[in-house]
Amino acid sequence: MIPSTTSSSSVLPFLLLLTTTFSSAFPISNFPSHKRAKVGFEIPFHRVKSRVLQRRDGQVTGEIGLGDNSDLLYTVPIQLGPTLTSVHLDTGSSDLWVTTDACTTASCGKLTTPSYPMTSFNASGSSVTMNYGDSTTGTTASGPIGFDSATLAGIAIQGQAFAAVNSTTNTVVQDGAAGIFGLGFPAGSDIQATVVEAQSGPLNPTDNFVQDTYKYGPLLARIAATNTLENDVFSISLQRSEIDVGIDNGTLTIGKLPDGVDNSSLTWVPVRLYSPSEGGLSPPTFASDEASLVYPFRWEIDIDNVYLDGKVLANSTVPATGGVDNARVSALIDTGNSLIRGPSDVVNSILTTVSPNYNPASTNSLPVLDCTTAHTLAFQIGGKMFPVDPRDFISDTKATNTKTCEADNVVATDPPSVGALFRWSLGDPFLKSTLVAFHYGNLTHPSVDPPRIGFLSMVPDNADALLTQAVEDAQSAGGFESKSTMPSQILVSD
């Protein structure tokens, strides 16, 4: 969606700073290719202990814990101007926004984290409304666009465009986040489109939009564009805080893969590109020599097949809308989605298979099953199988009921449409089972270095037995264990 805009203020200067002196914060981490003798950062999703931010041998390294609210959302600390707060990590969107002290309970709900003070706001003169979710779960966030310094894991970018939200229906602000940190591509940024249009006029041709990404683009894309990172990559693995609480922290790395993970161990596949007719960005005139230039719009990849308990599932027969490709099956890789979402007919087939008494036509019917019954939903990507751990396929109906669980982590979503070509959205249950690395590639000339995503399954061979053991432990303890943790403070040392 391209929002309408009003006039905008002058452009703020762009400057990359490496700093180790901000006093406190929370956690985050990363990885991609092209080797440079530069820097990378690793930020674990932290539970209890504080991490440290250190300088070693003239290079800056950062390691910080991220918050996890019962596997519903994962937060990362950010210093935005004078405000240290936490934002929801979202690979399914591209914009950075935080609530402000102009929010009221009526306009934003009851806030749980520090908000940005409007007395510090450097307004652009433009406002934006951002939309999230699908036709049944859609939410909005709106407010004026401004600029301020943004510090993430010791990297500070000056003049970062963000939305100072004063009205939202998005529940992340009641669940431990002050807003959303979108990790998507510039083409999907409503904020960038709004500011560029206000500064330079109509967005077609797209020359100004593409060239101004380094000034007005998404935060992580701007960091990647500085050529300061060791690699133009970030990676994400999420920890489990329900059913069987994991012992390892999830991690976000920026500029490198996690320690001990080799590039060759991942299965790399290309990002699906969006043509202009599919809702993507038109090529700029300065790239006219690349007649077939197509830009990435979302972190979306093709999937070969979907399997349940080793059996391939039939493809959806729900028609796509808007004239987009009806046969191609792709998936959005989305940390901002706490579930796995798929075509309604395939999802109903999955749920009625694992819960034979489930009736999709009845709103009162639930896909319940014995907690010890292990089912494996798997996605074939690049010729390899990537299963969802059986412990992430189910949820407890209530903490004290250790006999009957519910297969509620798989739900239906909209069919493919212009601007949203995917049939599946692989959210947190998939990301708790799979380490995923995201490579931006060349943001202005993607044909030179195409974007791609790498996958590494983290599901152990004995996952079924681990589910059985977790249920037995819960029965002995009188209920399932669950953890919610907010980001810990950073300890600073030189």
XYZ file of C-alpha atoms in Angstrom:
494
model
C 0.000 0.000 0.000
C 1.276 3.493 -0.897
C -0.082 5.922 1.738
C -1.121 9.476 0.966
C 1.267 12.129 2.263
C 1.644 15.762 3.085
C 4.718 17.979 2.856
C 7.990 16.845 4.433
C 10.919 18.577 6.099
C 14.502 18.705 4.881
C 16.589 15.555 4.691
C 18.614 14.729 7.777
C 22.236 13.664 7.294
C 23.095 10.001 7.157
C 25.976 8.775 9.307
C 27.048 5.420 10.600
C 28.548 5.289 14.071
C 29.972 2.336 15.924
C 29.480 2.880 19.621
C 29.858 0.953 22.848
C 28.801 3.661 25.237
C 25.032 3.594 25.584
C 24.214 2.738 29.149
C 21.597 -0.001 29.004
C 19.503 -2.023 26.581
C 18.018 -5.413 25.743
C 19.016 -8.255 23.117
C 19.427 -9.190 19.270
C 21.544 -11.028 16.346
C 22.427 -11.871 12.396
C 24.347 -13.177 8.924
C 24.913 -13.105 4.807
C 27.805 -13.492 2.212
C 30.506 -11.153 0.621
C 33.530 -11.359 2.961
C 34.926 -8.112 4.324
C 37.255 -7.519 7.253
C 34.447 -5.758 9.075
C 32.047 -6.464 11.902
C 29.230 -8.783 12.851
C 26.963 -8.909 15.887
C 25.243 -11.670 17.815
C 22.351 -11.012 20.163
C 20.804 -13.945 22.042
C 17.167 -14.000 23.086
C 17.908 -13.797 26.777
C 16.070 -15.314 29.737
C 17.896 -14.574 32.965
C 21.510 -13.486 32.861
C 22.702 -10.191 31.445
C 25.004 -10.120 28.460
C 27.874 -7.766 27.742
C 28.749 -5.380 24.977
C 32.499 -5.363 24.465
C 35.246 -3.875 22.325
C 38.068 -6.273 21.394
C 41.115 -5.645 19.193
C 39.686 -2.459 17.741
C 36.461 -4.086 16.535
C 33.045 -3.730 18.099
C 31.078 -6.815 19.035
C 27.653 -6.897 20.638
C 25.742 -9.597 22.456
C 22.398 -8.829 24.048
C 19.378 -10.827 25.228
C 15.987 -10.653 23.503
C 12.623 -10.891 25.204
C 10.165 -13.746 24.615
C 6.536 -13.460 25.693
C 5.249 -17.051 25.875
C 6.290 -17.716 22.243
C 3.809 -15.040 21.089
C 6.318 -12.322 20.224
C 10.052 -11.779 20.374
C 11.396 -8.362 21.280
C 14.671 -6.606 20.625
C 16.027 -3.575 22.474
C 16.479 -0.335 20.594
C 17.655 3.117 21.608
C 15.577 5.601 19.610
C 16.766 9.106 20.374
C 16.430 9.524 24.151
C 14.264 6.442 24.619
C 15.465 2.934 25.365
C 12.647 0.502 24.684
C 11.877 -2.862 23.073
C 10.263 -3.579 19.715
C 8.762 -6.697 18.162
C 11.072 -8.400 15.662
C 9.194 -8.768 12.354
C 10.604 -10.185 9.105
C 7.128 -9.914 7.572
C 7.132 -6.097 7.417
C 9.623 -3.323 6.649
C 8.868 -0.360 8.899
C 10.044 0.818 12.312
C 7.461 2.337 14.618
C 7.020 2.969 18.326
C 4.227 4.280 20.468
C 4.540 7.814 21.824
C 3.443 9.623 24.931
C 0.614 11.020 22.791
C -1.038 7.594 22.997
C -4.049 7.205 25.213
C -5.653 4.019 26.488
C -8.454 4.648 24.016
C -6.115 5.098 21.016
C -3.385 2.536 21.798
C -4.607 0.354 24.639
C -2.712 -0.169 27.880
C 1.007 0.188 27.110
C 3.604 -1.983 28.846
C 6.942 -0.493 27.695
C 8.522 2.986 27.505
C 7.089 5.259 24.810
C 8.850 7.879 22.705
C 8.468 11.477 24.015
C 6.970 13.844 21.436
C 9.004 16.713 22.902
C 12.036 15.103 21.218
C 10.275 14.478 17.899
C 11.867 15.801 14.687
C 8.850 15.779 12.370
C 9.052 15.127 8.637
C 5.684 16.753 8.007
C 4.189 13.477 6.758
C 2.063 10.810 8.409
C 1.509 7.147 7.661
C -0.903 4.303 8.346
C 0.580 0.799 8.322
C -1.512 -2.352 7.965
C -0.700 -5.787 9.388
C -2.212 -9.263 9.303
C -4.788 -10.732 6.942
C -8.502 -10.216 6.337
C -9.464 -11.813 9.657
C -6.622 -10.634 11.897
C -5.813 -7.243 10.404
C -4.524 -4.392 12.591
C -3.272 -0.879 11.936
C -0.771 1.594 13.363
C -0.698 5.262 12.412
C 1.100 8.454 13.320
C 3.496 11.125 12.071
C 6.857 10.210 10.529
C 9.993 11.681 12.058
C 13.754 11.197 12.264
C 16.073 10.333 15.138
C 19.173 8.307 15.895
C 18.557 4.570 16.237
C 21.018 2.379 18.130
C 20.887 -1.372 17.715
C 23.491 -3.731 19.207
C 26.052 -0.937 19.339
C 25.419 0.340 15.801
C 23.936 3.851 15.670
C 22.359 5.269 12.526
C 21.580 8.982 12.470
C 18.404 10.329 10.893
C 16.469 7.067 10.910
C 12.908 7.475 9.650
C 10.276 5.977 11.946
C 6.599 6.383 12.740
C 5.682 7.958 16.085
C 2.471 6.024 16.517
C -0.366 7.696 18.397
C -3.101 5.240 17.397
C -2.921 1.471 16.949
C -5.022 -1.667 17.179
C -1.928 -3.894 17.168
C -1.752 -5.887 20.397
C 2.066 -6.113 20.502
C 2.002 -2.880 22.518
C 0.089 -4.653 25.274
C 2.305 -7.735 25.157
C 5.726 -6.317 25.948
C 6.730 -4.258 22.904
C 6.606 -0.524 22.215
C 6.147 -1.156 18.501
C 7.491 -3.126 15.555
C 10.955 -3.412 14.017
C 10.410 -4.471 10.405
C 13.318 -6.379 8.847
C 11.845 -6.554 5.346
C 12.908 -5.017 2.037
C 12.697 -1.301 1.153
C 10.046 -2.045 -1.501
C 7.655 -2.985 1.319
C 8.234 0.148 3.394
C 5.248 2.491 3.717
C 7.436 4.971 5.610
C 10.070 5.149 2.869
C 7.421 5.524 0.168
C 5.677 8.291 2.093
C 8.822 10.320 2.806
C 10.266 9.933 -0.713
C 6.977 10.972 -2.284
C 6.793 14.032 -0.046
C 10.410 14.967 -0.743
C 10.628 14.189 -4.455
C 7.129 13.904 -5.879
C 5.407 10.916 -7.553
C 6.939 7.489 -6.956
C 6.948 6.601 -10.650
C 9.521 6.492 -12.049
C 11.061 4.830 -9.024
C 14.544 6.388 -9.362
C 14.236 8.532 -6.237
C 12.745 5.690 -4.188
C 15.598 3.301 -5.023
C 18.383 5.879 -4.712
C 17.050 7.260 -1.419
C 16.983 3.904 0.374
C 20.229 4.842 2.122
C 18.489 7.922 3.583
C 14.904 6.841 4.232
C 14.941 3.041 4.057
C 14.322 0.432 6.769
C 16.890 0.417 9.576
C 18.572 -2.914 8.844
C 18.605 -2.285 5.081
C 20.378 1.038 5.725
C 22.923 -0.695 7.958
C 23.541 -3.282 5.222
C 23.930 -0.517 2.613
C 26.845 1.041 4.534
C 29.106 -1.922 3.610
C 30.264 -1.904 7.239
C 29.034 -5.392 8.108
C 31.260 -8.404 7.645
C 28.457 -9.936 5.567
C 25.151 -8.497 4.337
C 23.199 -11.069 6.310
C 21.184 -11.539 9.450
C 19.979 -14.785 10.998
C 17.280 -15.740 13.453
C 16.629 -18.742 15.661
C 13.890 -18.669 18.283
C 13.714 -20.390 21.638
C 10.771 -22.414 22.924
C 8.965 -21.163 26.037
C 5.892 -23.424 25.976
C 5.235 -27.207 26.326
C 8.967 -28.018 26.708
C 11.001 -24.936 27.585
C 14.262 -24.941 25.651
C 17.622 -24.630 27.374
C 19.173 -22.525 24.599
C 18.478 -18.873 23.956
C 17.231 -17.859 20.560
C 19.562 -15.589 18.637
C 19.494 -12.725 16.179
C 22.808 -12.146 14.417
C 23.671 -9.204 12.170
C 26.558 -9.352 9.701
C 27.441 -12.965 10.404
C 26.088 -16.434 11.065
C 25.915 -17.733 14.636
C 29.174 -19.086 16.014
C 29.689 -22.693 14.989
C 27.332 -22.502 11.991
C 28.973 -22.795 8.583
C 27.503 -21.254 5.451
C 27.728 -24.603 3.634
C 25.493 -26.306 6.226
C 22.494 -24.190 5.188
C 20.155 -24.863 2.281
C 20.074 -21.591 0.321
C 17.169 -20.722 -1.961
C 16.330 -17.533 -3.885
C 13.810 -15.009 -2.613
C 10.682 -14.807 -4.748
C 10.704 -11.542 -6.677
C 7.593 -9.438 -7.328
C 6.934 -7.949 -10.758
C 5.122 -4.583 -10.898
C 1.881 -6.348 -11.897
C 2.211 -8.509 -8.781
C 2.557 -5.487 -6.499
C 6.325 -5.115 -6.741
C 8.565 -2.151 -7.480
C 8.990 -0.923 -11.041
C 12.643 -0.764 -12.160
C 14.238 2.717 -12.113
C 15.277 4.364 -15.377
C 18.970 4.160 -14.434
C 18.627 0.362 -14.585
C 17.048 0.354 -18.050
C 19.893 -1.854 -19.279
C 18.366 -4.593 -17.122
C 15.055 -4.994 -18.891
C 14.067 -7.919 -16.705
C 15.019 -6.276 -13.393
C 12.585 -7.379 -10.686
C 12.858 -6.398 -7.019
C 12.248 -8.400 -3.850
C 9.199 -7.344 -1.859
C 9.018 -9.842 1.008
C 11.185 -12.537 2.600
C 9.310 -15.158 0.597
C 10.520 -18.411 -0.972
C 9.081 -21.231 -3.086
C 8.228 -24.491 -1.341
C 8.268 -27.846 -3.108
C 5.681 -29.695 -1.038
C 4.058 -29.884 2.389
C 4.013 -33.143 4.371
C 2.126 -34.404 7.402
C 3.620 -37.415 9.148
C 5.615 -38.302 6.042
C 2.726 -38.081 3.568
C 2.610 -35.328 0.970
C -0.451 -33.079 1.169
C -2.430 -32.088 -1.909
C -1.964 -28.506 -3.033
C -4.711 -26.025 -2.288
C -7.554 -25.597 -4.760
C -8.582 -22.234 -3.288
C -8.158 -19.813 -6.211
C -5.769 -16.883 -6.056
C -7.179 -13.400 -6.594
C -6.114 -10.402 -8.684
C -4.848 -12.488 -11.597
C -1.664 -13.635 -9.811
C -0.094 -17.072 -10.335
C -2.513 -19.701 -9.029
C -0.196 -22.710 -9.250
C 3.022 -21.476 -7.688
C 3.292 -22.253 -3.948
C 5.436 -19.945 -1.849
C 5.846 -19.138 1.825
C 6.497 -15.932 3.737
C 9.123 -16.366 6.474
C 7.615 -14.239 9.220
C 8.843 -13.778 12.791
C 5.954 -11.374 13.346
C 3.496 -14.249 13.015
C 3.126 -16.405 16.133
C 1.499 -19.213 14.097
C 1.782 -21.145 10.846
C -0.836 -19.917 8.400
C -1.847 -21.728 5.233
C -4.616 -22.368 2.692
C -7.941 -23.076 4.383
C -8.544 -26.402 2.611
C -5.060 -27.744 3.393
C -5.206 -26.521 6.994
C -8.601 -28.197 7.481
C -7.151 -31.426 6.078
C -4.263 -31.252 8.563
C -6.476 -30.553 11.559
C -9.100 -33.200 10.763
C -6.326 -35.763 10.283
C -4.734 -35.153 13.687
C -8.100 -34.586 15.391
C -10.765 -36.733 13.672
C -13.643 -35.225 15.670
C -12.725 -31.682 14.651
C -15.403 -29.939 12.561
C -14.044 -26.889 10.670
C -17.587 -25.688 9.998
C -18.314 -25.313 13.718
C -16.910 -22.347 15.624
C -17.227 -24.364 18.833
C -15.140 -27.263 17.582
C -11.472 -27.484 18.591
C -8.743 -29.704 17.048
C -7.889 -31.502 20.293
C -5.650 -34.536 20.610
C -3.707 -36.509 23.177
C -0.689 -34.482 24.272
C 1.659 -37.427 23.780
C 0.630 -38.016 20.163
C 3.449 -36.642 18.034
C 2.700 -35.241 14.586
C 5.239 -33.816 12.174
C 4.306 -31.064 9.744
C 7.183 -30.554 7.297
C 7.963 -28.193 4.440
C 10.170 -29.254 1.548
C 12.407 -26.328 0.563
C 15.194 -26.537 -1.994
C 14.756 -30.302 -2.102
C 15.270 -30.757 1.673
C 12.765 -31.400 4.439
C 12.307 -28.857 7.222
C 9.975 -30.251 9.891
C 8.171 -28.409 12.641
C 9.144 -29.961 15.962
C 6.150 -31.927 17.379
C 6.515 -29.853 20.560
C 5.775 -26.727 18.490
C 2.809 -28.239 16.633
C 0.552 -28.278 19.704
C -0.382 -26.082 22.665
C -1.805 -26.921 26.046
C -5.520 -26.138 26.431
C -4.658 -24.921 29.917
C -1.492 -25.283 31.947
C -2.927 -27.850 34.358
C -4.394 -30.095 31.633
C -1.533 -32.389 30.649
C -3.702 -34.972 28.895
C -5.487 -33.041 26.162
C -3.702 -30.583 23.886
C -4.796 -28.548 20.883
C -3.333 -28.287 17.375
C -3.898 -24.545 17.296
C -0.545 -23.432 15.896
C -1.752 -24.011 12.316
C -4.562 -21.767 11.046
C -6.054 -20.632 7.747
C -5.157 -17.424 5.919
C -6.065 -15.574 2.731
C -5.300 -16.926 -0.763
C -2.560 -15.262 -2.854
C -3.295 -11.751 -4.094
C -1.501 -8.730 -5.542
C 1.164 -7.702 -3.019
C 0.846 -10.989 -1.076
C 1.684 -13.901 -3.385
C 2.307 -16.499 -0.660
C -0.010 -19.360 0.277
C 1.830 -20.095 3.524
C 3.163 -17.852 6.268
C 5.751 -19.718 8.316
C 5.819 -18.023 11.679
C 7.335 -18.750 15.062
C 6.573 -22.515 15.308
C 8.660 -23.009 12.142
C 11.396 -20.629 13.331
C 11.711 -22.434 16.663
C 12.534 -25.540 14.616
C 14.741 -23.927 11.966
C 17.653 -21.506 11.967
C 17.017 -19.076 9.119
C 19.548 -16.711 7.523
C 18.519 -13.767 5.344
C 20.813 -12.293 2.665
C 19.744 -8.893 1.285
C 21.983 -9.004 -1.775
C 22.289 -5.878 -3.919
C 19.385 -3.618 -2.930
C 19.513 -1.405 -6.045
C 20.523 -4.026 -8.649
C 19.228 -7.381 -7.346
C 20.231 -9.192 -10.545
C 23.885 -8.529 -9.629
C 23.569 -10.234 -6.237
C 20.082 -11.743 -5.751
C 18.575 -11.973 -2.260
C 18.291 -15.433 -0.765
C 17.371 -17.276 2.417
C 19.251 -20.140 4.061
C 17.673 -22.854 6.233
C 19.122 -25.250 8.801
C 16.836 -27.659 10.656
C 17.321 -27.674 14.431
C 14.836 -30.500 15.127
C 16.536 -33.412 16.941
C 16.085 -36.988 15.711
C 14.387 -37.915 18.993
C 11.851 -35.050 18.919
C 8.904 -37.460 19.346
C 10.467 -38.953 22.469
C 11.218 -35.477 23.818
C 7.529 -34.578 23.473
C 6.534 -37.710 25.397
C 9.073 -36.905 28.111
C 7.871 -33.283 28.341
C 4.285 -34.448 28.830
C 5.314 -36.983 31.470
C 7.313 -34.304 33.285
C 4.314 -31.958 33.146
C 2.038 -34.645 34.528
C 4.441 -35.209 37.425
C 4.710 -31.458 38.060
C 0.965 -30.852 37.807
C 1.170 -28.683 34.694
C 3.199 -27.508 31.737
C 6.057 -25.099 32.280
C 5.896 -21.701 30.584
C 8.255 -18.745 30.568
C 7.906 -15.105 29.622
C 11.004 -12.944 29.752
C 11.576 -9.313 28.999
C 14.915 -8.180 27.588
C 17.650 -7.833 30.144
C 19.828 -4.775 30.590
C 23.175 -4.529 28.850
C 26.335 -4.372 30.868
C 28.935 -2.189 29.163
C 32.634 -2.820 29.347
C 35.709 -1.834 27.353
